[in-house]
Coordinates of C-alpha atoms in Angstrom, one line a residue:
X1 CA -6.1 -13.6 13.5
X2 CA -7.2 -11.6 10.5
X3 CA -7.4 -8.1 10.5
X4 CA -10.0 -7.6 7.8
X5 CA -11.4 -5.1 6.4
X6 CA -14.0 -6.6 4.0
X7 CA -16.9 -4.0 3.7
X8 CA -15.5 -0.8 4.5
X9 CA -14.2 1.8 2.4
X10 CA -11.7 3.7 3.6
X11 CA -11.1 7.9 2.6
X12 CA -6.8 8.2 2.6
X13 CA -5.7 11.6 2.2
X14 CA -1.9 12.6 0.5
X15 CA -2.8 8.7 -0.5
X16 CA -0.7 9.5 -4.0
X17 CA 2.4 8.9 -2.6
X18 CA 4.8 7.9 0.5
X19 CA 2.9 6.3 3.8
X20 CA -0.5 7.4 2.2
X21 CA 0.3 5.2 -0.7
X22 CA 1.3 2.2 1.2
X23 CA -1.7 2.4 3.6
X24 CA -4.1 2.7 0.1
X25 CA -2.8 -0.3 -1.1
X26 CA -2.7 -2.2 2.2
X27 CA -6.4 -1.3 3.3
X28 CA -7.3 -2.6 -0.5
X29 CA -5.5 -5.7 0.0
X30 CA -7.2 -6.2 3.5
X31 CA -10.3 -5.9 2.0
X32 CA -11.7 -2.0 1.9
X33 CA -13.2 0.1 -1.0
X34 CA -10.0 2.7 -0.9
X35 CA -10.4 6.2 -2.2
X36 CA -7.4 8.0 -2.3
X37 CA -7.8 11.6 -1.8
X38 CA -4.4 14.0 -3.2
X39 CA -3.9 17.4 -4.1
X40 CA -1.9 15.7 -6.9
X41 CA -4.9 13.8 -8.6
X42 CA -2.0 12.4 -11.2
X43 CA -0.5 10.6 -8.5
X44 CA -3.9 9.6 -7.0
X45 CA -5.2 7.9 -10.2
X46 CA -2.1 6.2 -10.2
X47 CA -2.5 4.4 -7.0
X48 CA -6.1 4.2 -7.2
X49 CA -5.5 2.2 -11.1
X50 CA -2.2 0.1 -9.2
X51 CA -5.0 -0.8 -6.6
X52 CA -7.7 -1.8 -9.1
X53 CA -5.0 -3.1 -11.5
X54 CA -4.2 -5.6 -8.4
X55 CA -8.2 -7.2 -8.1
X56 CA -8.6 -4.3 -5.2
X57 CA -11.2 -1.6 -5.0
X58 CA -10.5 2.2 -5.7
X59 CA -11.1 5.4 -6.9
X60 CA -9.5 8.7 -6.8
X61 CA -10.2 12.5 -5.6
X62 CA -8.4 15.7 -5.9
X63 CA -8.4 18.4 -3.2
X64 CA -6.6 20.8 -1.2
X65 CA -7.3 19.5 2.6
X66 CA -6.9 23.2 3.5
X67 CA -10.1 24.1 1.9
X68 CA -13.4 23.2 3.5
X69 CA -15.5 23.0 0.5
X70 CA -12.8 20.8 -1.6
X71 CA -12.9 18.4 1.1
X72 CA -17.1 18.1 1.4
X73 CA -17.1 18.2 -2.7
X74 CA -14.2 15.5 -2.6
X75 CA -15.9 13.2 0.1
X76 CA -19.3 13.0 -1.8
X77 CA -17.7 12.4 -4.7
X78 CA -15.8 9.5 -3.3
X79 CA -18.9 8.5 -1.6
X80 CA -21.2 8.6 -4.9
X81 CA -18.3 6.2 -6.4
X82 CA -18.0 3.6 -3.2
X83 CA -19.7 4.4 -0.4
X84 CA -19.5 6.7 1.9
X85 CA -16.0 6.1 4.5
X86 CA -16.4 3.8 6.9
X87 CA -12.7 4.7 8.2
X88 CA -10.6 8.0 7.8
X89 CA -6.9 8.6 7.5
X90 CA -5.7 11.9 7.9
X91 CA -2.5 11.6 6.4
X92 CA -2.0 14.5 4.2
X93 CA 0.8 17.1 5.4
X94 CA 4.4 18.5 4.3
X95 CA 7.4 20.0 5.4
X96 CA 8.5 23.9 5.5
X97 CA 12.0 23.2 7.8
X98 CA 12.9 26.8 8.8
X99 CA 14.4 28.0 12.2
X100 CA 11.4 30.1 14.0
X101 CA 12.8 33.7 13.7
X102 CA 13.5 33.0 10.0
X103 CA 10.1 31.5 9.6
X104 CA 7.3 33.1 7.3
X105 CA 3.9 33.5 7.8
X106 CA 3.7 31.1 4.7
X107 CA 6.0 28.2 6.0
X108 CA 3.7 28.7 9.4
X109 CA 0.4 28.6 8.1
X110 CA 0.7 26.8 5.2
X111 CA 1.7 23.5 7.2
X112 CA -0.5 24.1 9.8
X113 CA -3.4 24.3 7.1
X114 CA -2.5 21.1 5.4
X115 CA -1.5 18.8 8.4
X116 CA -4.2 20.3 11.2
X117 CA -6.7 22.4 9.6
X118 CA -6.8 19.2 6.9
X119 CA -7.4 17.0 9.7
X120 CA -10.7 19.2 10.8
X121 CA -12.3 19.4 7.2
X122 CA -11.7 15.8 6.6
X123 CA -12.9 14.6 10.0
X124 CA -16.4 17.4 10.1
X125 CA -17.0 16.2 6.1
X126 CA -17.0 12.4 7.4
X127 CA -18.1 12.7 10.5
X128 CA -22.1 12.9 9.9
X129 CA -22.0 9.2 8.1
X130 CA -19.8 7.1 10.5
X131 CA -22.5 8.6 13.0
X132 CA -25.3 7.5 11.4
X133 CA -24.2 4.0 10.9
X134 CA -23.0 3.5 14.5
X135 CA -19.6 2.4 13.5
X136 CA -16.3 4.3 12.5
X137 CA -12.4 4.8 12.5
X138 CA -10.8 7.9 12.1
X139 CA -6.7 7.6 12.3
X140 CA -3.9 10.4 12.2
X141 CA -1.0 10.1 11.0
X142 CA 1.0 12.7 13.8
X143 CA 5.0 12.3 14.0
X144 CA 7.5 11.6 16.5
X145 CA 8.2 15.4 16.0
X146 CA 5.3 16.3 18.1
X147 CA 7.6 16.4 21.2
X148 CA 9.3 18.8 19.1
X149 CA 12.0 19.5 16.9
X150 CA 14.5 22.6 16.1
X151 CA 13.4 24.2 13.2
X152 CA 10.2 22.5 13.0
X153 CA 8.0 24.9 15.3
X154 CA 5.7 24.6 12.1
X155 CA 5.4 20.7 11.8
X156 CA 5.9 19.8 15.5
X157 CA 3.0 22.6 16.2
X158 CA 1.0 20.6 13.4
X159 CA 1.8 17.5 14.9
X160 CA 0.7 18.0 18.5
X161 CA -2.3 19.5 17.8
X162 CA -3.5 16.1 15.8
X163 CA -2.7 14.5 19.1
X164 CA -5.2 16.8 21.1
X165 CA -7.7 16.9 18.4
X166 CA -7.7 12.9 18.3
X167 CA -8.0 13.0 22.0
X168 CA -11.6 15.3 21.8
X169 CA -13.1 13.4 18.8
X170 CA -12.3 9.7 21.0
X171 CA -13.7 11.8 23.8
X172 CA -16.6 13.1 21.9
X173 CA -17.5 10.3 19.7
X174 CA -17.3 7.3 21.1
X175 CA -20.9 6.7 22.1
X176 CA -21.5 6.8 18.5
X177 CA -18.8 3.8 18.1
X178 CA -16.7 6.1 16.4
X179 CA -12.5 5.9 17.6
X180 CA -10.0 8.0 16.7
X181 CA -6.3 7.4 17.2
X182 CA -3.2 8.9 16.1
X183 CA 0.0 7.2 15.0
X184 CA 3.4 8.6 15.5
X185 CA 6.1 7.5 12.9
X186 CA 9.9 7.8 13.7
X187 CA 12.1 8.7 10.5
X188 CA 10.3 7.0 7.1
X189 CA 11.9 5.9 3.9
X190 CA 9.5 8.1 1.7
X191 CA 10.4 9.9 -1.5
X192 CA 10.5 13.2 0.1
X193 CA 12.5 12.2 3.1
X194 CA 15.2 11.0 0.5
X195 CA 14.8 14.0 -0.8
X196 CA 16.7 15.4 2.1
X197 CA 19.9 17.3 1.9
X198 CA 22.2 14.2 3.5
X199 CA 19.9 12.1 3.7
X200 CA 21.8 8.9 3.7
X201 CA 24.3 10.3 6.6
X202 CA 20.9 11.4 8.5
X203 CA 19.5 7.9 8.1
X204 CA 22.3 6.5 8.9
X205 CA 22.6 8.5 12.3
X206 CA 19.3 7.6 12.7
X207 CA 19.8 4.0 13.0
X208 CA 22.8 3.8 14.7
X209 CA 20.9 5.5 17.7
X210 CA 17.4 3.1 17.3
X211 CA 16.8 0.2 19.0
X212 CA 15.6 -1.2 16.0
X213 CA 18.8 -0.2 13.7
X214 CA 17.0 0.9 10.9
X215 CA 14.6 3.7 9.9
X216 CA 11.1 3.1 9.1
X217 CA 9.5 1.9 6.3
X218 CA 6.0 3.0 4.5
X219 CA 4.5 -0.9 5.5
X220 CA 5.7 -0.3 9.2
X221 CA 2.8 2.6 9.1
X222 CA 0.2 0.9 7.0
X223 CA 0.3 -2.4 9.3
X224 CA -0.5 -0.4 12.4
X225 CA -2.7 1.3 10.0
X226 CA -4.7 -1.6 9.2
X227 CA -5.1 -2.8 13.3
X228 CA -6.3 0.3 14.1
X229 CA -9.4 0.6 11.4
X230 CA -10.2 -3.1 12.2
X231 CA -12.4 -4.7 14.8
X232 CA -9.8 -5.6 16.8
X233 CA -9.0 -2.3 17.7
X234 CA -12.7 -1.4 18.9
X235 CA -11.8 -1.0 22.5
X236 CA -8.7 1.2 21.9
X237 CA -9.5 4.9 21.4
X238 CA -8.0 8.6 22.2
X239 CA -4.3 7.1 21.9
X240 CA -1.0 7.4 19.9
X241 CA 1.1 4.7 19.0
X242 CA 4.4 5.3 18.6
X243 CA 6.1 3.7 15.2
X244 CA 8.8 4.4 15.7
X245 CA 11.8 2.0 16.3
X246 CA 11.9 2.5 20.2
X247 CA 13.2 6.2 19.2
X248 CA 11.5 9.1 21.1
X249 CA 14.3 11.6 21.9

């Protein structure tokens, strides 16, 4: 069983870097037209050359999720260069780790804007094509924090919320043969997670109490990734599935 992807193109946003960068370059290998979508258009072009470098197909856009009309200017853009996507990833977001009474305004809305109001502009800007073709996939990337975390009222908040806002769009555009699912990753090997103050104590904790005994690995999120934008997938919608080890507490 193959899970192509051959004649889609696929918009992946924060796809400069971490799990957006490995799901870029595995939808390109699987077949899809990628454009990667980063505030940080450096380390877009980078993945998007890597991609092309490798026989693959790709081009890069720069915008601030937050912002509604960076994301429409961003997705016609990308859709003047491939086509317009076939498949979204909303897997743009950050971390402002703070415990709640110590939290600003800022660290609040400032996730929230990136991880969930992201996942609105990207999804409304899309939405209109997928719609008109009869066929689409739109995937978020939510986290294992979303049953919550200390000091993460911020992310966790972030985090639900993709869950419920997956849950409408499978419920509101599935007779369109539109899904949308969300995936939930454990603890990730990513750049920024190493950059972590004890981080190699923290993944190491994090192991020892995983089934699997290891933390999670960019390709563990771009393989389930890959099955939910494919065929194979068609009958699976409004769900969350859980990368995560066997770790949910």
């Amino acid at each position: 069983m193959k899970f192509s992807l051959d004649n889609r193109t696929a918009l992946v946003t924060g796809g400069g870097s971490g799990i957006g960068r490995a799901i870029s370059r595995a939808f390109a290998a699987s077949g899809a037209a990628v454009i990667v979508l980063d505030l940080d258009s450096d380390a877009g072009t980078s993945v998007a050359q890597d991609i092309t470098g490798n026989g693959g197909v790709a081009c890069a856009v720069q915008a601030d999720v937050g912002q509604m009309a960076q994301v429409r200017a961003a997705v016609e853009l990308g859709a003047k260069k491939m086509n317009a996507p076939d498949i979204l990833v909303n897997n743009a977001g950050f971390t402002r780790d703070r415990s709640l009474t110590k939290m600003t305004d800022q660290e609040w809305s400032g996730v929230l804007s990136v991880v969930l109001d992201g996942a609105f502009n990207c999804t409304k800007a899309v939405l209109p094509a997928m719609r008109s073709k009869g066929w689409g996939r739109l995937i978020n990337i939510s986290s294992r924090a979303y049953l919550g975390n200390p000091g993460q009222a911020n992310y966790s908040a972030a985090k639900a919320g993709l869950i419920g806002l997956t849950r409408s769009n499978a419920l509101e555009f599935g007779k369109f043969g539109i899904t949308a699912n969300c995936i939930a990753p454990g603890l990730i090997d990513t750049p920024l997670v190493r950059k972590m103050e004890n981080f190699d104590q923290m993944a190491e904790r994090f192991a020892a109490n995983t089934p699997i005994r290891r933390i999670g690995q960019p390709a563990d999120i771009a393989a389930a990734a890959i099955f939910l934008a494919s065929e194979h997938a068609g009958y699976i919608t409004g769900d969350t599935l859980h990368v995560t080890g066997g770790r949910y507490g």
